[in-house]
mmCIF file of C-alpha atoms in Angstrom:
data_model
loop_
_atom_site.group_PDB
_atom_site.id
_atom_site.type_symbol
_atom_site.label_atom_id
_atom_site.label_comp_id
_atom_site.label_asym_id
_atom_site.label_seq_id
_atom_site.Cartn_x
_atom_site.Cartn_y
_atom_site.Cartn_z
ATOM 1 C CA UNK G 262 -4.059 -8.808 21.954
ATOM 2 C CA UNK G 263 -2.783 -10.687 18.926
ATOM 3 C CA UNK G 264 -3.314 -8.811 15.666
ATOM 4 C CA UNK G 265 -3.621 -10.919 12.525
ATOM 5 C CA UNK G 266 -3.321 -9.783 8.904
ATOM 6 C CA UNK G 267 -4.423 -11.709 5.802
ATOM 7 C CA UNK G 268 -2.162 -10.444 3.017
ATOM 8 C CA UNK G 269 -3.157 -11.411 -0.541
ATOM 9 C CA UNK G 270 -0.301 -10.277 -2.789
ATOM 10 C CA UNK G 271 2.369 -11.498 -5.168
ATOM 11 C CA UNK G 272 5.389 -13.518 -4.078
ATOM 12 C CA UNK G 273 8.886 -13.576 -5.533
ATOM 13 C CA UNK G 274 11.619 -16.109 -4.797
ATOM 14 C CA UNK G 275 14.322 -13.449 -5.089
ATOM 15 C CA UNK G 276 13.854 -9.859 -3.938
ATOM 16 C CA UNK G 277 11.121 -7.760 -2.388
ATOM 17 C CA UNK G 278 7.702 -7.140 -3.855
ATOM 18 C CA UNK G 279 4.134 -7.906 -2.731
ATOM 19 C CA UNK G 280 4.051 -10.241 0.256
ATOM 20 C CA UNK G 281 7.872 -10.246 0.464
ATOM 21 C CA UNK G 282 7.722 -6.442 0.916
ATOM 22 C CA UNK G 283 4.876 -6.529 3.436
ATOM 23 C CA UNK G 284 5.345 -9.604 5.636
ATOM 24 C CA UNK G 285 8.734 -9.015 7.247
ATOM 25 C CA UNK G 286 8.052 -5.358 8.227
ATOM 26 C CA UNK G 287 4.632 -6.267 9.671
ATOM 27 C CA UNK G 288 6.079 -9.209 11.602
ATOM 28 C CA UNK G 289 8.874 -7.014 12.960
ATOM 29 C CA UNK G 290 6.160 -4.667 14.257
ATOM 30 C CA UNK G 291 4.379 -7.518 16.045
ATOM 31 C CA UNK G 292 1.674 -8.529 13.553
ATOM 32 C CA UNK G 293 0.867 -12.136 12.681
ATOM 33 C CA UNK G 294 0.808 -12.318 8.868
ATOM 34 C CA UNK G 295 -1.016 -15.029 6.908
ATOM 35 C CA UNK G 296 0.036 -14.797 3.255
ATOM 36 C CA UNK G 297 -1.799 -15.918 0.152
ATOM 37 C CA UNK G 298 0.491 -15.552 -2.861
ATOM 38 C CA UNK G 299 -1.471 -14.279 -5.879
ATOM 39 C CA UNK G 300 1.516 -15.130 -8.063
ATOM 40 C CA UNK G 301 4.732 -17.011 -7.431
ATOM 41 C CA UNK G 302 7.477 -15.649 -9.676
ATOM 42 C CA UNK G 303 11.237 -16.168 -9.694
ATOM 43 C CA UNK G 304 11.680 -12.366 -9.354
ATOM 44 C CA UNK G 305 9.806 -9.177 -10.230
ATOM 45 C CA UNK G 306 9.044 -8.400 -13.862
ATOM 46 C CA UNK G 307 11.524 -5.488 -14.071
ATOM 47 C CA UNK G 308 14.315 -8.044 -14.642
ATOM 48 C CA UNK G 309 15.197 -9.297 -18.144
ATOM 49 C CA UNK G 310 13.669 -12.704 -17.362
ATOM 50 C CA UNK G 311 11.067 -14.066 -15.007
ATOM 51 C CA UNK G 312 9.208 -17.346 -14.644
ATOM 52 C CA UNK G 313 6.457 -18.619 -12.397
ATOM 53 C CA UNK G 314 2.822 -19.348 -11.707
ATOM 54 C CA UNK G 315 -0.332 -17.278 -11.279
ATOM 55 C CA UNK G 316 -3.028 -18.179 -8.720
ATOM 56 C CA UNK G 317 -6.544 -18.275 -10.184
ATOM 57 C CA UNK G 318 -9.711 -17.050 -8.458
ATOM 58 C CA UNK G 319 -10.761 -20.691 -7.928
ATOM 59 C CA UNK G 320 -7.419 -21.569 -6.347
ATOM 60 C CA UNK G 321 -7.733 -18.535 -4.070
ATOM 61 C CA UNK G 322 -11.173 -19.781 -3.050
ATOM 62 C CA UNK G 323 -9.806 -23.266 -2.287
ATOM 63 C CA UNK G 324 -7.100 -21.839 -0.007
ATOM 64 C CA UNK G 325 -9.624 -19.653 1.814
ATOM 65 C CA UNK G 326 -11.996 -22.630 2.208
ATOM 66 C CA UNK G 327 -9.181 -24.570 3.894
ATOM 67 C CA UNK G 328 -8.665 -21.757 6.420
ATOM 68 C CA UNK G 329 -12.432 -21.560 6.975
ATOM 69 C CA UNK G 330 -12.920 -25.318 7.491
ATOM 70 C CA UNK G 331 -10.419 -25.185 10.355
ATOM 71 C CA UNK G 332 -12.269 -22.199 11.818
ATOM 72 C CA UNK G 333 -9.144 -20.022 11.775
ATOM 73 C CA UNK G 334 -10.576 -17.336 9.511
ATOM 74 C CA UNK G 335 -10.617 -14.544 12.090
ATOM 75 C CA UNK G 336 -8.644 -11.523 10.930
ATOM 76 C CA UNK G 337 -8.127 -7.969 12.131
ATOM 77 C CA UNK G 338 -6.772 -6.737 8.787
ATOM 78 C CA UNK G 339 -6.799 -7.684 5.111
ATOM 79 C CA UNK G 340 -4.080 -6.245 2.867
ATOM 80 C CA UNK G 341 -4.098 -6.367 -0.943
ATOM 81 C CA UNK G 342 -2.023 -4.881 -3.766
ATOM 82 C CA UNK G 343 -1.331 -5.505 -7.449
ATOM 83 C CA UNK G 344 -3.772 -7.771 -9.325
ATOM 84 C CA UNK G 345 -4.259 -8.236 -13.066
ATOM 85 C CA UNK G 346 -7.387 -10.396 -13.058
ATOM 86 C CA UNK G 347 -10.998 -9.273 -12.512
ATOM 87 C CA UNK G 348 -12.321 -12.632 -11.269
ATOM 88 C CA UNK G 349 -9.457 -12.807 -8.730
ATOM 89 C CA UNK G 350 -10.277 -9.295 -7.535
ATOM 90 C CA UNK G 351 -13.976 -10.133 -7.222
ATOM 91 C CA UNK G 352 -13.086 -13.224 -5.172
ATOM 92 C CA UNK G 353 -11.001 -10.986 -2.867
ATOM 93 C CA UNK G 354 -14.079 -8.777 -2.363
ATOM 94 C CA UNK G 355 -16.198 -11.849 -1.488
ATOM 95 C CA UNK G 356 -13.584 -12.968 1.061
ATOM 96 C CA UNK G 357 -13.329 -9.472 2.609
ATOM 97 C CA UNK G 358 -17.124 -9.245 2.927
ATOM 98 C CA UNK G 359 -17.308 -12.664 4.598
ATOM 99 C CA UNK G 360 -14.468 -11.800 6.996
ATOM 100 C CA UNK G 361 -16.182 -8.500 7.859
ATOM 101 C CA UNK G 362 -19.389 -10.370 8.700
ATOM 102 C CA UNK G 363 -17.345 -12.499 11.131
ATOM 103 C CA UNK G 364 -15.496 -9.452 12.502
ATOM 104 C CA UNK G 365 -17.249 -6.100 11.858
ATOM 105 C CA UNK G 366 -14.117 -4.290 13.134
ATOM 106 C CA UNK G 367 -11.904 -5.780 10.415
ATOM 107 C CA UNK G 368 -9.932 -3.128 8.505
ATOM 108 C CA UNK G 369 -9.298 -3.690 4.795
ATOM 109 C CA UNK G 370 -6.191 -1.892 3.505
ATOM 110 C CA UNK G 371 -6.146 -1.698 -0.289
ATOM 111 C CA UNK G 372 -3.569 -0.300 -2.692
ATOM 112 C CA UNK G 373 -5.758 0.142 -5.807
ATOM 113 C CA UNK G 374 -2.995 -0.486 -8.354
ATOM 114 C CA UNK G 375 -4.204 0.796 -11.732
ATOM 115 C CA UNK G 376 -1.323 2.812 -13.192
ATOM 116 C CA UNK G 377 0.724 5.988 -12.887
ATOM 117 C CA UNK G 378 1.712 9.139 -14.800
ATOM 118 C CA UNK G 379 -1.388 9.080 -16.986
ATOM 119 C CA UNK G 380 -1.327 5.466 -18.168
ATOM 120 C CA UNK G 381 -2.800 2.221 -16.869
ATOM 121 C CA UNK G 382 -0.578 -0.793 -16.341
ATOM 122 C CA UNK G 383 -3.363 -3.235 -15.587
ATOM 123 C CA UNK G 384 -6.165 -4.304 -17.974
ATOM 124 C CA UNK G 385 -8.858 -1.612 -18.437
ATOM 125 C CA UNK G 386 -11.608 -3.901 -17.110
ATOM 126 C CA UNK G 387 -10.124 -3.758 -13.591
ATOM 127 C CA UNK G 388 -11.066 -0.085 -13.269
ATOM 128 C CA UNK G 389 -14.852 -0.596 -12.789
ATOM 129 C CA UNK G 390 -14.217 -3.514 -10.398
ATOM 130 C CA UNK G 391 -12.015 -1.331 -8.179
ATOM 131 C CA UNK G 392 -14.415 1.596 -8.418
ATOM 132 C CA UNK G 393 -17.701 -0.248 -7.846
ATOM 133 C CA UNK G 394 -16.727 -3.271 -5.747
ATOM 134 C CA UNK G 395 -13.303 -2.962 -4.100
ATOM 135 C CA UNK G 396 -13.122 0.664 -2.896
ATOM 136 C CA UNK G 397 -16.627 0.501 -1.312
ATOM 137 C CA UNK G 398 -15.503 -2.334 1.026
ATOM 138 C CA UNK G 399 -12.050 -0.828 1.733
ATOM 139 C CA UNK G 400 -11.267 1.114 4.921
ATOM 140 C CA UNK G 401 -7.819 2.464 4.017
ATOM 141 C CA UNK G 402 -6.697 3.122 0.432
ATOM 142 C CA UNK G 403 -3.333 4.305 -0.938
ATOM 143 C CA UNK G 404 -3.808 5.501 -4.539
ATOM 144 C CA UNK G 405 -1.326 7.715 -6.360
ATOM 145 C CA UNK G 406 -2.667 10.854 -8.058
ATOM 146 C CA UNK G 407 -3.500 9.076 -11.330
ATOM 147 C CA UNK G 408 -5.404 6.302 -9.516
ATOM 148 C CA UNK G 409 -7.294 8.785 -7.302
ATOM 149 C CA UNK G 410 -8.318 10.755 -10.400
ATOM 150 C CA UNK G 411 -9.354 7.593 -12.240
ATOM 151 C CA UNK G 412 -11.482 6.344 -9.328
ATOM 152 C CA UNK G 413 -13.294 9.679 -8.848
ATOM 153 C CA UNK G 414 -13.339 11.040 -12.397
ATOM 154 C CA UNK G 415 -11.887 14.344 -11.131
ATOM 155 C CA UNK G 416 -8.522 15.885 -12.000
ATOM 156 C CA UNK G 417 -6.122 17.194 -9.360
ATOM 157 C CA UNK G 418 -4.358 20.429 -10.271
ATOM 158 C CA UNK G 419 -4.523 22.237 -6.914
ATOM 159 C CA UNK G 420 -4.440 21.360 -3.218
ATOM 160 C CA UNK G 421 -8.179 22.139 -3.106
ATOM 161 C CA UNK G 422 -8.751 19.543 -5.869
ATOM 162 C CA UNK G 423 -6.777 16.973 -3.855
ATOM 163 C CA UNK G 424 -8.978 17.591 -0.797
ATOM 164 C CA UNK G 425 -12.148 17.312 -2.933
ATOM 165 C CA UNK G 426 -10.920 14.057 -4.504
ATOM 166 C CA UNK G 427 -10.181 12.601 -1.043
ATOM 167 C CA UNK G 428 -13.676 13.638 0.092
ATOM 168 C CA UNK G 429 -15.167 11.887 -2.958
ATOM 169 C CA UNK G 430 -13.156 8.758 -2.094
ATOM 170 C CA UNK G 431 -14.483 8.937 1.496
ATOM 171 C CA UNK G 432 -18.026 9.014 0.089
ATOM 172 C CA UNK G 433 -17.233 5.821 -1.843
ATOM 173 C CA UNK G 434 -16.372 3.998 1.408
ATOM 174 C CA UNK G 435 -12.865 4.305 2.905
ATOM 175 C CA UNK G 436 -12.388 6.368 6.083
ATOM 176 C CA UNK G 437 -8.663 6.796 5.427
ATOM 177 C CA UNK G 438 -7.222 7.930 2.098
ATOM 178 C CA UNK G 439 -3.563 8.651 1.381
ATOM 179 C CA UNK G 440 -2.609 9.974 -2.061
ATOM 180 C CA UNK G 441 0.937 8.650 -2.055
ATOM 181 C CA UNK G 442 2.343 11.010 -4.700
ATOM 182 C CA UNK G 443 1.154 13.903 -6.850
ATOM 183 C CA UNK G 444 2.403 16.285 -9.536
ATOM 184 C CA UNK G 445 1.497 19.376 -7.519
ATOM 185 C CA UNK G 446 4.285 21.942 -6.981
ATOM 186 C CA UNK G 447 6.131 21.299 -3.705
ATOM 187 C CA UNK G 448 6.850 24.206 -1.355
ATOM 188 C CA UNK G 449 10.267 22.754 -0.534
ATOM 189 C CA UNK G 450 11.460 22.844 -4.165
ATOM 190 C CA UNK G 451 11.411 20.512 -7.149
ATOM 191 C CA UNK G 452 13.423 17.780 -5.461
ATOM 192 C CA UNK G 453 10.309 16.870 -3.468
ATOM 193 C CA UNK G 454 6.966 15.169 -4.133
ATOM 194 C CA UNK G 455 3.694 16.232 -2.523
ATOM 195 C CA UNK G 456 1.478 13.630 -0.835
ATOM 196 C CA UNK G 457 -1.884 14.074 0.884
ATOM 197 C CA UNK G 458 -3.862 12.212 3.526
ATOM 198 C CA UNK G 459 -7.391 12.434 4.846
ATOM 199 C CA UNK G 460 -9.058 10.546 7.687
ATOM 200 C CA UNK G 461 -12.697 10.581 8.792
ATOM 201 C CA UNK G 462 -12.967 9.935 12.517
ATOM 202 C CA UNK G 463 -16.147 9.063 14.392
ATOM 203 C CA UNK G 464 -16.222 11.094 17.601
ATOM 204 C CA UNK G 465 -17.588 9.697 20.905
ATOM 205 C CA UNK G 466 -20.695 11.915 20.516
ATOM 206 C CA UNK G 467 -21.481 10.338 17.133
ATOM 207 C CA UNK G 468 -20.321 13.270 14.967
ATOM 208 C CA UNK G 469 -17.657 12.888 12.283
ATOM 209 C CA UNK G 470 -14.524 14.971 11.961
ATOM 210 C CA UNK G 471 -11.950 14.880 9.156
ATOM 211 C CA UNK G 472 -8.205 15.345 9.585
ATOM 212 C CA UNK G 473 -6.341 16.256 6.396
ATOM 213 C CA UNK G 474 -2.593 16.446 5.986
ATOM 214 C CA UNK G 475 0.004 17.355 3.369
ATOM 215 C CA UNK G 476 3.527 15.943 3.437
ATOM 216 C CA UNK G 477 6.488 16.611 1.148
ATOM 217 C CA UNK G 478 8.774 13.689 0.421
ATOM 218 C CA UNK G 479 12.281 13.793 -1.138
ATOM 219 C CA UNK G 480 12.402 12.455 -4.718
ATOM 220 C CA UNK G 481 14.846 9.681 -5.555
ATOM 221 C CA UNK G 482 16.372 9.234 -9.008
ATOM 222 C CA UNK G 483 15.894 5.489 -9.373
ATOM 223 C CA UNK G 484 13.167 2.974 -10.112
ATOM 224 C CA UNK G 485 12.281 0.820 -7.129
ATOM 225 C CA UNK G 486 9.889 -2.108 -7.080
ATOM 226 C CA UNK G 487 7.951 -3.115 -3.968
ATOM 227 C CA UNK G 488 7.876 0.359 -2.395
ATOM 228 C CA UNK G 489 4.083 0.701 -2.794
ATOM 229 C CA UNK G 490 3.623 -2.662 -1.064
ATOM 230 C CA UNK G 491 5.896 -1.623 1.786
ATOM 231 C CA UNK G 492 4.051 1.714 2.050
ATOM 232 C CA UNK G 493 0.605 0.098 2.384
ATOM 233 C CA UNK G 494 1.933 -2.358 5.007
ATOM 234 C CA UNK G 495 3.537 0.431 7.037
ATOM 235 C CA UNK G 496 0.407 2.582 6.842
ATOM 236 C CA UNK G 497 -1.565 -0.429 8.148
ATOM 237 C CA UNK G 498 0.877 -0.782 11.042
ATOM 238 C CA UNK G 499 1.141 2.880 12.012
ATOM 239 C CA UNK G 500 -2.592 3.623 11.703
ATOM 240 C CA UNK G 501 -3.083 0.599 13.997
ATOM 241 C CA UNK G 502 -0.819 2.246 16.585
ATOM 242 C CA UNK G 503 -2.234 5.766 15.948
ATOM 243 C CA UNK G 504 -5.852 5.121 14.915
ATOM 244 C CA UNK G 505 -6.994 8.739 15.250
ATOM 245 C CA UNK G 506 -3.741 10.533 14.415
ATOM 246 C CA UNK G 507 -3.138 10.379 10.663
ATOM 247 C CA UNK G 508 -0.380 13.009 10.916
ATOM 248 C CA UNK G 509 1.828 10.804 13.126
ATOM 249 C CA UNK G 510 0.933 7.613 11.215
ATOM 250 C CA UNK G 511 1.959 9.247 7.923
ATOM 251 C CA UNK G 512 5.153 10.749 9.361
ATOM 252 C CA UNK G 513 6.188 7.306 10.625
ATOM 253 C CA UNK G 514 5.208 5.584 7.363
ATOM 254 C CA UNK G 515 6.961 8.062 5.057
ATOM 255 C CA UNK G 516 10.024 8.091 7.340
ATOM 256 C CA UNK G 517 10.321 4.288 7.149
ATOM 257 C CA UNK G 518 10.131 4.568 3.351
ATOM 258 C CA UNK G 519 12.835 7.245 3.358
ATOM 259 C CA UNK G 520 15.246 5.159 5.457
ATOM 260 C CA UNK G 521 14.725 1.966 3.428
ATOM 261 C CA UNK G 522 15.095 3.795 0.092
ATOM 262 C CA UNK G 523 18.204 5.721 1.190
ATOM 263 C CA UNK G 524 19.855 2.529 2.414
ATOM 264 C CA UNK G 525 18.915 0.788 -0.848
ATOM 265 C CA UNK G 526 20.181 3.571 -3.125
ATOM 266 C CA UNK G 527 23.550 3.892 -1.393
ATOM 267 C CA UNK G 528 24.028 0.108 -1.501
ATOM 268 C CA UNK G 529 23.012 -0.009 -5.195
ATOM 269 C CA UNK G 530 25.458 2.752 -6.172
ATOM 270 C CA UNK G 531 28.224 1.114 -4.169
ATOM 271 C CA UNK G 532 27.603 -2.219 -5.910
ATOM 272 C CA UNK G 533 27.253 -0.710 -9.404
ATOM 273 C CA UNK G 534 30.400 1.393 -9.169
ATOM 274 C CA UNK G 535 31.032 5.014 -10.214
ATOM 275 C CA UNK G 536 29.008 6.319 -13.169
ATOM 276 C CA UNK G 537 27.113 3.048 -13.732
ATOM 277 C CA UNK G 538 23.346 2.606 -13.445
ATOM 278 C CA UNK G 539 22.418 0.018 -10.804
ATOM 279 C CA UNK G 540 20.714 -3.164 -12.045
ATOM 280 C CA UNK G 541 17.269 -4.361 -10.862
ATOM 281 C CA UNK G 542 19.029 -6.900 -8.617
ATOM 282 C CA UNK G 543 21.144 -4.166 -7.001
ATOM 283 C CA UNK G 544 18.027 -2.019 -6.461
ATOM 284 C CA UNK G 545 16.149 -4.664 -4.475
ATOM 285 C CA UNK G 546 14.980 -3.063 -1.218
ATOM 286 C CA UNK G 547 17.400 -3.456 1.706
ATOM 287 C CA UNK G 548 14.641 -4.742 3.944
ATOM 288 C CA UNK G 549 16.393 -6.943 6.498
ATOM 289 C CA UNK G 550 19.162 -4.353 6.891
ATOM 290 C CA UNK G 551 16.458 -1.751 7.710
ATOM 291 C CA UNK G 552 14.917 -3.714 10.589
ATOM 292 C CA UNK G 553 15.755 -1.079 13.228
ATOM 293 C CA UNK G 554 14.309 1.740 11.075
ATOM 294 C CA UNK G 555 11.113 -0.245 10.506
ATOM 295 C CA UNK G 556 10.704 -0.849 14.249
ATOM 296 C CA UNK G 557 11.417 2.710 15.341
ATOM 297 C CA UNK G 558 11.878 5.155 12.470
ATOM 298 C CA UNK G 559 13.624 8.450 13.126
ATOM 299 C CA UNK G 560 11.084 11.025 11.911
ATOM 300 C CA UNK G 561 12.697 12.839 8.967
ATOM 301 C CA UNK G 562 9.672 14.626 7.482
ATOM 302 C CA UNK G 563 6.836 16.533 9.042
ATOM 303 C CA UNK G 564 3.241 16.590 7.830
ATOM 304 C CA UNK G 565 1.259 19.839 7.757
ATOM 305 C CA UNK G 566 -2.341 19.714 8.953
ATOM 306 C CA UNK G 567 -4.599 21.359 6.369
#
C-alpha cells in the first residue's frame, strides 16, 4: 500500500533543513512526500546572510484548496516542524482536522519547536497555540526537555519526572512522545545525552498499555541545523514499520541520526582543516551520502525499557 505524507515545513535552496531534511530520507524509505514550503529561503538562518519569502496562512490555505479541489487530499501522515506565526499554525490545525475527518487513521507527527536550554526562540504567543490546539490533535510529538516542560508546566529533574511529563503529554492527546534530549545525568558518562520515549498502545482486548524507554546518545561538539527535522521524519518512518515497538523504532531513529551526524562532522573537519572551526556551509548534513544508513541503519545504541 502506498503511504503518503503531507510535510509542511521550511525550504532552503542550499543545504538541509525542514522539508529538505525530511523529504529525501522519507522517499528513500518508500514514502510519497507532498511538500508545502512554509518559507523559501536561500539557506538556513545560521549563515551570515539569508534571503527569501515566507508563506502566509492564507497562501497555505490556497495551496491546500488546490489539492482538495482535485480530490487528492488523502494522506496517511502529516509532518510539521518550525513555525513562527500563530495564524499559520492555526491553519495547519484546521488542515489536520479536515484530513483526519477524511482518514481517521491519519497520524500527525509534530515537532513542537518552541526553544531549548531555558529560552524560547519563537514568539511567546505560539506557546498557547501549541499547548491548546496543536498537541491535542497530534499523534506523535518530539519535544526536547525545555519544550516538554513548557507544554506541561512541570520541571524534569529526575527520570520519574520525565515519565510523569510524558504521561501528562499523553493526556493532552499524543499516543507517542519522545523527549529528544534532556539535562539528566547519563549513566554512560558526561559525553552522552539522555532521551526518553513513551507509547500508549491499544491492545486487542480494548485495554491500554504503555511502553517507556530511555536511550543514551553520544554528544557532538558542533551546532547542526536540520537534525530535529530529520529526527521527526525518521521517527515517522520507523514507527510506521514498528507501530507497537517504540524501543526498535527509537533505536533505528537515533542510529540514523548518529550515522548522519558522524559523517557530517568528519567531512566538516576535513574541509575546515586542522584547528579551525567548520563553517555553517561545511556543517550542512551529509544527507545524500548517508542514503545507505538511512535505508538500513546499523544499530549503534540500545534503548532500555523502563
